[in-house]
Amino acid sequence: NDRVMQQLLELGWISKSLAADGGREVVGSKLPMTMEYATFLAQLLMSPMSSTNLKVSICKQIMHAQNQSQAYFVVLLPSVMDILCHRSLFLQTYATVTLVNLSGGQEAVKNAIMKQPGIEEMVLTALRSQDDDLTHYSLVLLTNLTKSMNHRNKLQEFKLLQTVLDVFSGLVCIPSKHKILAEVASVTGQLCNDEESLKEILRDLNTVERFLDLLEATEMPGSKLRSKVMFAVRQICSKPRLIPPNITEAFSFIIPKVIKELEKVADAAEAVDCNGNPLPGKEVDLDLAANSVYLLSSLSLSPECGRQMATNHLKPPDTHTSPPTCSLDEVLERIMASRLCEADAPPSASGQRSTFLDATQDCLENLRKRLCKLHMEERDRENAENDPRELAVQDPP
């Protein structure tokens, strides 16, 4: 009886029965994974007698199990791949979520997934589905897999970038689509690590402008859209020598917006109580803040954008669309003096990291130095142009 089997699985009775100690109490905690239990779950997943609900329950067991290792995963992977091919989009979604959970930060698992026959076509077919959840988790899985150059190259043979951009072109920027748009930006940013993919994106001004437009989107609480878009744009502008003039001009328009975002970060970072703890509602999204810093750093490598940032280095940019109230120099200085750059700062109340990584702090420092140098060069150039000794002497009439 499927319902009885599902209850036995979810209560942990079978897991405890197959455990080496024969009956360890695991109620209220993650279930232990053993080779015997992994083999049992794999057989149940592959069985044509198992119902959809039972297979979903098994996927949950795999995702939440303790003591996962590559040995267990080798046993489980073929059965998870089997339901990835299932005609039920619901089951495909759970299979994809299972792969997402198992592959996060696990290079051996990613390699094992990419060795499965037909995995590229399976994931890209799921990506083209009209089911939002399946599309979303397929993109999350691709984000995990595309961190490796070898995996990117293999997926690109099946036109991954074009498929992702096709999905992007069919999406509208409404709150219900934000999580998909965020993952589209994440995968696109990963693919931009390869020069050929970057060139392909830079050939399409409409695609670049759509990413820039997403920076204006009003985010729902907890959304990662703006942070992921910052990452994608940072990757797209990472090689100034490849950027056509029309796209460089488009990038120049977002500089005040990014400075404004960093000004909000500085305001939130300075909002602390007498003990130095952040005030309620003033927590900083570290990923968004770091991606904003890295984006400005990438933009400053472009001669045109670098000159624009240097010109506005000591005063707020002249713009009619919600301009920053501080100069870029002041914003960077405030962030560097804030709790975000403290050494040995304790984690937040939720246990999350509360300060920038060392690499981000180094990027902040290098960005400020680069802008100071560009500002001095720009000032020297203006002084040379206005120096009377440099002007040609004209004879009186």
Short mmCIF file of C-alpha atoms in Angstrom, two decimals:
data_model
loop_
_atom_site.label_atom_id
_atom_site.label_comp_id
_atom_site.label_asym_id
_atom_site.label_seq_id
_atom_site.Cartn_x
_atom_site.Cartn_y
_atom_site.Cartn_z
CA ASN A 1 0.00 0.00 0.00
CA ASP A 2 1.58 3.27 -1.18
CA ARG A 3 0.11 5.38 1.59
CA VAL A 4 1.41 3.05 4.28
CA MET A 5 4.86 2.96 2.66
CA GLN A 6 4.88 6.76 2.44
CA GLN A 7 4.05 7.05 6.16
CA LEU A 8 6.79 4.55 7.08
CA LEU A 9 9.30 6.56 5.05
CA GLU A 10 8.30 9.93 6.44
CA LEU A 11 8.27 8.71 10.05
CA GLY A 12 11.78 7.32 9.58
CA TRP A 13 10.86 3.76 10.52
CA ILE A 14 12.47 2.17 7.46
CA SER A 15 15.58 4.34 7.75
CA LYS A 16 16.02 3.39 11.40
CA SER A 17 15.38 -0.29 10.66
CA LEU A 18 18.09 -0.33 7.99
CA ALA A 19 20.57 1.72 10.05
CA ALA A 20 23.64 -0.06 11.42
CA ASP A 21 22.52 0.35 15.04
CA GLY A 22 19.07 -0.96 14.18
CA GLY A 23 16.94 1.70 15.83
CA ARG A 24 18.53 5.06 16.38
CA GLU A 25 16.03 7.77 17.29
CA VAL A 26 15.82 10.34 14.50
CA VAL A 27 12.39 11.90 15.03
CA GLY A 28 12.67 15.66 14.61
CA SER A 29 16.03 15.46 12.85
CA LYS A 30 17.32 14.59 9.40
CA LEU A 31 17.18 10.91 8.53
CA PRO A 32 20.49 8.98 8.34
CA MET A 33 21.49 7.73 4.91
CA THR A 34 23.04 4.28 4.62
CA MET A 35 23.92 2.23 1.57
CA GLU A 36 21.05 -0.14 2.35
CA TYR A 37 18.57 2.73 2.64
CA ALA A 38 19.88 4.38 -0.55
CA THR A 39 19.47 1.11 -2.46
CA PHE A 40 15.96 0.69 -1.08
CA LEU A 41 14.95 4.24 -2.12
CA ALA A 42 16.46 3.77 -5.60
CA GLN A 43 14.44 0.59 -6.14
CA LEU A 44 11.24 2.28 -5.00
CA LEU A 45 11.84 5.23 -7.35
CA MET A 46 12.36 2.89 -10.31
CA SER A 47 9.35 0.72 -9.52
CA PRO A 48 6.38 1.22 -11.88
CA MET A 49 4.13 0.35 -8.92
CA SER A 50 5.17 3.43 -6.94
CA SER A 51 2.71 6.31 -7.12
CA THR A 52 3.60 9.92 -7.88
CA ASN A 53 3.10 10.91 -4.23
CA LEU A 54 5.38 8.13 -3.05
CA LYS A 55 8.11 9.15 -5.50
CA VAL A 56 7.81 12.76 -4.35
CA SER A 57 8.17 11.61 -0.76
CA ILE A 58 11.31 9.64 -1.71
CA CYS A 59 12.81 12.74 -3.36
CA LYS A 60 12.21 14.63 -0.11
CA GLN A 61 13.94 11.83 1.82
CA ILE A 62 16.98 12.10 -0.45
CA MET A 63 17.11 15.89 -0.15
CA HIS A 64 16.88 15.92 3.64
CA ALA A 65 18.98 12.86 4.47
CA GLN A 66 22.10 13.06 6.64
CA ASN A 67 25.49 11.54 5.88
CA GLN A 68 25.20 11.96 2.12
CA SER A 69 28.29 10.84 0.27
CA GLN A 70 29.32 10.21 -3.30
CA ALA A 71 28.89 6.46 -2.76
CA TYR A 72 25.21 6.89 -1.87
CA PHE A 73 24.68 9.33 -4.69
CA VAL A 74 26.04 6.88 -7.29
CA VAL A 75 23.29 4.47 -6.20
CA LEU A 76 20.56 7.12 -6.22
CA LEU A 77 21.44 9.11 -9.34
CA PRO A 78 20.14 6.67 -12.01
CA SER A 79 16.74 6.49 -10.31
CA VAL A 80 16.52 10.30 -9.99
CA MET A 81 17.44 10.61 -13.67
CA ASP A 82 14.68 8.11 -14.48
CA ILE A 83 11.98 10.36 -13.05
CA LEU A 84 13.60 13.39 -14.67
CA CYS A 85 12.37 11.83 -17.93
CA HIS A 86 8.87 11.21 -16.53
CA ARG A 87 5.94 12.71 -18.43
CA SER A 88 4.66 14.28 -15.20
CA LEU A 89 5.98 17.85 -14.89
CA PHE A 90 5.35 17.60 -11.15
CA LEU A 91 7.75 14.64 -10.84
CA GLN A 92 10.27 16.27 -13.17
CA THR A 93 10.27 19.31 -10.90
CA TYR A 94 10.96 17.23 -7.79
CA ALA A 95 13.72 15.32 -9.57
CA THR A 96 15.30 18.65 -10.58
CA VAL A 97 15.04 20.05 -7.03
CA THR A 98 16.70 16.87 -5.76
CA LEU A 99 19.61 17.36 -8.18
CA VAL A 100 19.87 21.03 -7.14
CA ASN A 101 20.14 20.09 -3.46
CA LEU A 102 22.66 17.33 -4.04
CA SER A 103 24.89 19.29 -6.44
CA GLY A 104 25.23 22.52 -4.47
CA GLY A 105 28.95 22.93 -3.78
CA GLN A 106 29.65 19.27 -4.57
CA GLU A 107 32.01 18.95 -7.54
CA ALA A 108 31.93 15.15 -7.52
CA VAL A 109 28.14 15.18 -7.72
CA LYS A 110 28.16 17.72 -10.56
CA ASN A 111 30.61 15.59 -12.50
CA ALA A 112 28.45 12.52 -11.97
CA ILE A 113 25.35 14.40 -13.20
CA MET A 114 27.14 15.61 -16.33
CA LYS A 115 28.25 12.05 -17.12
CA GLN A 116 24.65 10.85 -17.33
CA PRO A 117 23.65 10.08 -20.95
CA GLY A 118 21.34 12.74 -22.37
CA ILE A 119 21.46 15.03 -19.33
CA GLU A 120 22.01 18.14 -21.51
CA GLU A 121 18.89 17.54 -23.60
CA MET A 122 16.82 16.64 -20.52
CA VAL A 123 17.68 19.87 -18.69
CA LEU A 124 17.21 22.07 -21.77
CA THR A 125 13.86 20.42 -22.55
CA ALA A 126 12.76 21.13 -18.97
CA LEU A 127 14.00 24.69 -19.40
CA ARG A 128 11.74 25.16 -22.42
CA SER A 129 8.67 23.87 -20.57
CA GLN A 130 5.87 26.29 -19.81
CA ASP A 131 5.85 25.28 -16.13
CA ASP A 132 7.27 28.08 -13.96
CA ASP A 133 8.53 25.85 -11.16
CA LEU A 134 10.25 23.41 -13.52
CA THR A 135 11.82 26.27 -15.49
CA HIS A 136 13.00 27.96 -12.28
CA TYR A 137 14.65 24.89 -10.76
CA SER A 138 16.18 23.89 -14.09
CA LEU A 139 17.87 27.30 -14.15
CA VAL A 140 19.05 26.85 -10.54
CA LEU A 141 20.54 23.47 -11.51
CA LEU A 142 22.24 25.09 -14.51
CA THR A 143 23.68 27.76 -12.22
CA ASN A 144 25.31 24.98 -10.20
CA LEU A 145 26.58 23.13 -13.27
CA THR A 146 27.89 26.13 -15.24
CA LYS A 147 30.46 27.06 -12.59
CA SER A 148 32.80 24.64 -14.33
CA MET A 149 34.30 25.60 -17.70
CA ASN A 150 34.16 21.99 -18.89
CA HIS A 151 30.49 21.71 -18.04
CA ARG A 152 29.75 25.06 -19.73
CA ASN A 153 31.47 23.89 -22.91
CA LYS A 154 29.51 20.64 -22.91
CA LEU A 155 26.19 22.42 -22.38
CA GLN A 156 27.04 25.03 -25.01
CA GLU A 157 27.25 22.24 -27.59
CA PHE A 158 23.49 21.96 -27.09
CA LYS A 159 22.99 25.75 -27.49
CA LEU A 160 22.46 26.50 -23.80
CA LEU A 161 22.96 30.27 -24.13
CA GLN A 162 20.48 30.59 -26.97
CA THR A 163 17.92 28.56 -25.02
CA VAL A 164 18.37 30.74 -21.92
CA LEU A 165 18.03 33.93 -23.98
CA ASP A 166 14.90 32.53 -25.67
CA VAL A 167 13.40 31.95 -22.22
CA PHE A 168 14.45 35.49 -21.25
CA SER A 169 12.79 37.04 -24.30
CA GLY A 170 9.50 35.35 -23.45
CA LEU A 171 9.34 36.57 -19.85
CA VAL A 172 7.55 39.65 -18.59
CA CYS A 173 8.82 41.54 -15.56
CA ILE A 174 6.05 40.87 -13.06
CA PRO A 175 6.57 39.74 -9.44
CA SER A 176 5.53 36.15 -10.16
CA LYS A 177 8.34 35.86 -12.74
CA HIS A 178 11.08 37.53 -10.67
CA LYS A 179 12.58 34.28 -9.38
CA ILE A 180 12.88 32.95 -12.96
CA LEU A 181 14.37 36.24 -14.20
CA ALA A 182 16.87 36.16 -11.33
CA GLU A 183 18.10 32.70 -12.31
CA VAL A 184 18.21 33.66 -16.01
CA ALA A 185 20.54 36.50 -14.98
CA SER A 186 22.62 34.12 -12.86
CA VAL A 187 23.11 31.56 -15.65
CA THR A 188 23.80 34.30 -18.21
CA GLY A 189 26.44 35.79 -15.92
CA GLN A 190 28.11 32.40 -15.53
CA LEU A 191 28.19 31.88 -19.30
CA CYS A 192 29.83 35.28 -19.77
CA ASN A 193 33.01 33.79 -18.27
CA ASP A 194 33.57 32.39 -21.77
CA GLU A 195 34.53 34.99 -24.37
CA GLU A 196 32.49 33.50 -27.21
CA SER A 197 29.31 33.56 -25.12
CA LEU A 198 30.07 37.13 -24.04
CA LYS A 199 30.52 38.21 -27.67
CA GLU A 200 27.18 36.62 -28.56
CA ILE A 201 25.38 38.58 -25.85
CA LEU A 202 27.10 41.85 -26.75
CA ARG A 203 25.89 41.51 -30.34
CA ASP A 204 22.30 41.96 -29.13
CA LEU A 205 21.66 45.45 -27.72
CA ASN A 206 18.04 44.54 -26.87
CA THR A 207 19.14 41.72 -24.56
CA VAL A 208 21.64 43.96 -22.76
CA GLU A 209 19.08 46.74 -22.39
CA ARG A 210 16.53 44.30 -20.96
CA PHE A 211 18.99 43.37 -18.22
CA LEU A 212 19.64 47.05 -17.54
CA ASP A 213 15.89 47.72 -17.38
CA LEU A 214 15.51 45.00 -14.72
CA LEU A 215 17.59 47.16 -12.37
CA GLU A 216 14.53 49.43 -12.20
CA ALA A 217 12.15 46.62 -11.23
CA THR A 218 10.36 46.91 -7.88
CA GLU A 219 11.38 43.84 -5.91
CA MET A 220 9.22 41.78 -3.62
CA PRO A 221 10.61 41.10 -0.11
CA GLY A 222 13.20 38.34 -0.20
CA SER A 223 13.70 38.63 -3.96
CA LYS A 224 17.21 38.28 -5.35
CA LEU A 225 16.40 39.77 -8.75
CA ARG A 226 18.40 43.00 -8.49
CA SER A 227 21.42 41.23 -7.00
CA LYS A 228 21.48 38.57 -9.73
CA VAL A 229 21.00 41.21 -12.46
CA MET A 230 23.90 43.22 -11.00
CA PHE A 231 25.99 40.06 -11.30
CA ALA A 232 24.94 39.48 -14.92
CA VAL A 233 25.62 43.09 -15.96
CA ARG A 234 28.97 43.03 -14.16
CA GLN A 235 29.91 39.94 -16.18
CA ILE A 236 28.67 41.44 -19.44
CA CYS A 237 30.82 44.56 -19.02
CA SER A 238 33.86 42.71 -17.66
CA LYS A 239 35.86 42.99 -20.92
CA PRO A 240 35.70 46.61 -22.16
CA ARG A 241 37.67 45.83 -25.33
CA LEU A 242 34.75 43.71 -26.58
CA ILE A 243 31.97 46.21 -25.84
CA PRO A 244 30.55 48.12 -28.84
CA PRO A 245 30.12 51.92 -28.43
CA ASN A 246 26.30 51.77 -28.35
CA ILE A 247 26.34 49.34 -25.43
CA THR A 248 29.01 51.36 -23.60
CA GLU A 249 26.64 54.33 -23.78
CA ALA A 250 23.83 52.18 -22.35
CA PHE A 251 26.08 51.16 -19.45
CA SER A 252 26.86 54.79 -18.65
CA PHE A 253 23.20 55.45 -17.80
CA ILE A 254 23.15 52.91 -14.96
CA ILE A 255 26.10 54.37 -13.05
CA PRO A 256 23.95 56.81 -11.00
CA LYS A 257 21.54 53.95 -10.20
CA VAL A 258 24.34 51.75 -8.88
CA ILE A 259 25.75 54.62 -6.80
CA LYS A 260 22.26 55.17 -5.38
CA GLU A 261 22.07 51.48 -4.48
CA LEU A 262 25.40 51.72 -2.66
CA GLU A 263 24.19 54.82 -0.85
CA LYS A 264 21.28 52.77 0.51
CA VAL A 265 23.79 50.14 1.60
CA ALA A 266 25.82 52.79 3.43
CA ASP A 267 22.69 54.14 5.16
CA ALA A 268 21.68 50.65 6.31
CA ALA A 269 25.21 49.75 7.43
CA GLU A 270 25.38 52.87 9.61
CA ALA A 271 21.99 52.23 11.24
CA VAL A 272 23.11 50.42 14.42
CA ASP A 273 22.11 50.44 18.08
CA CYS A 274 24.38 51.30 21.01
CA ASN A 275 25.87 47.80 20.87
CA GLY A 276 26.72 48.03 17.17
CA ASN A 277 23.94 45.68 16.10
CA PRO A 278 21.85 46.54 13.02
CA LEU A 279 18.50 48.15 13.73
CA PRO A 280 15.36 46.13 12.83
CA GLY A 281 14.61 46.42 9.14
CA LYS A 282 18.10 47.78 8.39
CA GLU A 283 19.84 44.51 7.53
CA VAL A 284 22.14 44.68 4.49
CA ASP A 285 21.76 42.30 1.56
CA LEU A 286 25.44 41.41 1.31
CA ASP A 287 25.12 39.76 -2.08
CA LEU A 288 23.42 42.82 -3.57
CA ALA A 289 25.95 45.16 -1.95
CA ALA A 290 28.93 43.10 -3.14
CA ASN A 291 27.58 42.79 -6.69
CA SER A 292 27.04 46.57 -6.76
CA VAL A 293 30.67 47.11 -5.80
CA TYR A 294 31.92 44.61 -8.38
CA LEU A 295 29.69 46.14 -11.06
CA LEU A 296 31.09 49.63 -10.47
CA SER A 297 34.58 48.19 -10.50
CA SER A 298 33.94 46.52 -13.89
CA LEU A 299 32.38 49.70 -15.30
CA SER A 300 35.37 51.77 -14.17
CA LEU A 301 37.60 49.71 -16.49
CA SER A 302 35.84 51.21 -19.50
CA PRO A 303 37.52 54.53 -20.49
CA GLU A 304 34.17 56.27 -21.09
CA CYS A 305 32.49 55.01 -17.92
CA GLY A 306 35.69 55.53 -15.92
CA ARG A 307 35.83 59.20 -16.98
CA GLN A 308 32.17 59.64 -16.08
CA MET A 309 32.72 58.17 -12.63
CA ALA A 310 35.89 60.24 -12.11
CA THR A 311 34.05 63.43 -13.09
CA ASN A 312 31.37 62.68 -10.49
CA HIS A 313 33.86 61.42 -7.95
CA LEU A 314 33.67 64.46 -5.70
CA LYS A 315 30.07 65.47 -6.32
CA PRO A 316 26.76 63.65 -6.88
CA PRO A 317 25.98 62.80 -10.52
CA ASP A 318 23.84 65.35 -12.37
CA THR A 319 20.69 63.35 -13.10
CA HIS A 320 16.96 63.98 -12.84
CA THR A 321 16.10 60.41 -11.79
CA SER A 322 16.45 60.03 -8.01
CA PRO A 323 20.08 61.22 -7.83
CA PRO A 324 22.37 60.14 -4.98
CA THR A 325 22.80 62.77 -2.29
CA CYS A 326 26.47 61.88 -1.71
CA SER A 327 29.42 61.76 -4.03
CA LEU A 328 30.72 58.35 -4.99
CA ASP A 329 33.85 58.99 -2.94
CA GLU A 330 31.76 59.68 0.16
CA VAL A 331 29.61 56.58 -0.40
CA LEU A 332 32.64 54.30 -0.73
CA GLU A 333 34.30 55.90 2.31
CA ARG A 334 31.16 55.40 4.41
CA ILE A 335 30.91 51.73 3.45
CA MET A 336 34.59 51.09 4.16
CA ALA A 337 34.21 52.67 7.62
CA SER A 338 31.02 50.75 8.41
CA ARG A 339 30.39 47.43 10.15
CA LEU A 340 30.46 45.72 6.73
CA CYS A 341 34.26 45.96 6.68
CA GLU A 342 34.92 45.16 10.34
CA ALA A 343 37.42 42.43 11.12
CA ASP A 344 36.15 39.46 13.15
CA ALA A 345 32.58 40.76 13.25
CA PRO A 346 30.10 38.27 14.78
CA PRO A 347 27.46 36.67 12.51
CA SER A 348 23.97 38.09 12.33
CA ALA A 349 21.12 36.91 14.55
CA SER A 350 20.17 34.40 11.83
CA GLY A 351 23.72 33.00 11.83
CA GLN A 352 24.58 34.51 8.44
CA ARG A 353 27.79 36.32 7.59
CA SER A 354 27.49 40.02 8.49
CA THR A 355 30.56 41.48 6.76
CA PHE A 356 32.03 41.57 3.28
CA LEU A 357 34.44 38.86 2.22
CA ASP A 358 38.08 39.92 2.02
CA ALA A 359 37.89 39.90 -1.79
CA THR A 360 35.00 42.37 -1.73
CA GLN A 361 36.83 44.66 0.68
CA ASP A 362 39.89 44.55 -1.57
CA CYS A 363 37.69 45.42 -4.54
CA LEU A 364 36.27 48.41 -2.63
CA GLU A 365 39.75 49.68 -1.80
CA ASN A 366 41.02 49.18 -5.36
CA LEU A 367 37.95 50.87 -6.83
CA ARG A 368 38.44 53.92 -4.64
CA LYS A 369 42.14 54.14 -5.57
CA ARG A 370 41.36 53.75 -9.27
CA LEU A 371 38.75 56.50 -9.14
CA CYS A 372 41.11 58.83 -7.28
CA LYS A 373 43.73 58.26 -9.97
CA LEU A 374 41.21 58.81 -12.77
CA HIS A 375 39.92 61.96 -11.07
CA MET A 376 43.44 63.40 -10.77
CA GLU A 377 44.17 62.59 -14.41
CA GLU A 378 40.91 64.25 -15.47
CA ARG A 379 41.69 67.34 -13.37
CA ASP A 380 45.22 67.57 -14.81
CA ARG A 381 43.79 67.33 -18.31
CA GLU A 382 41.30 70.13 -17.63
CA ASN A 383 44.03 72.30 -16.08
CA ALA A 384 46.25 71.75 -19.11
CA GLU A 385 43.42 72.79 -21.43
CA ASN A 386 42.79 75.96 -19.41
CA ASP A 387 46.44 76.91 -18.89
CA PRO A 388 47.12 80.18 -20.80
CA ARG A 389 50.63 78.99 -21.58
CA GLU A 390 49.11 76.17 -23.57
CA LEU A 391 46.96 78.47 -25.64
CA ALA A 392 48.19 79.69 -29.00
CA VAL A 393 49.14 83.39 -29.03
CA GLN A 394 47.16 85.28 -31.61
CA ASP A 395 48.40 88.50 -33.29
CA PRO A 396 46.28 91.60 -32.69
CA PRO A 397 44.18 92.71 -35.66
#
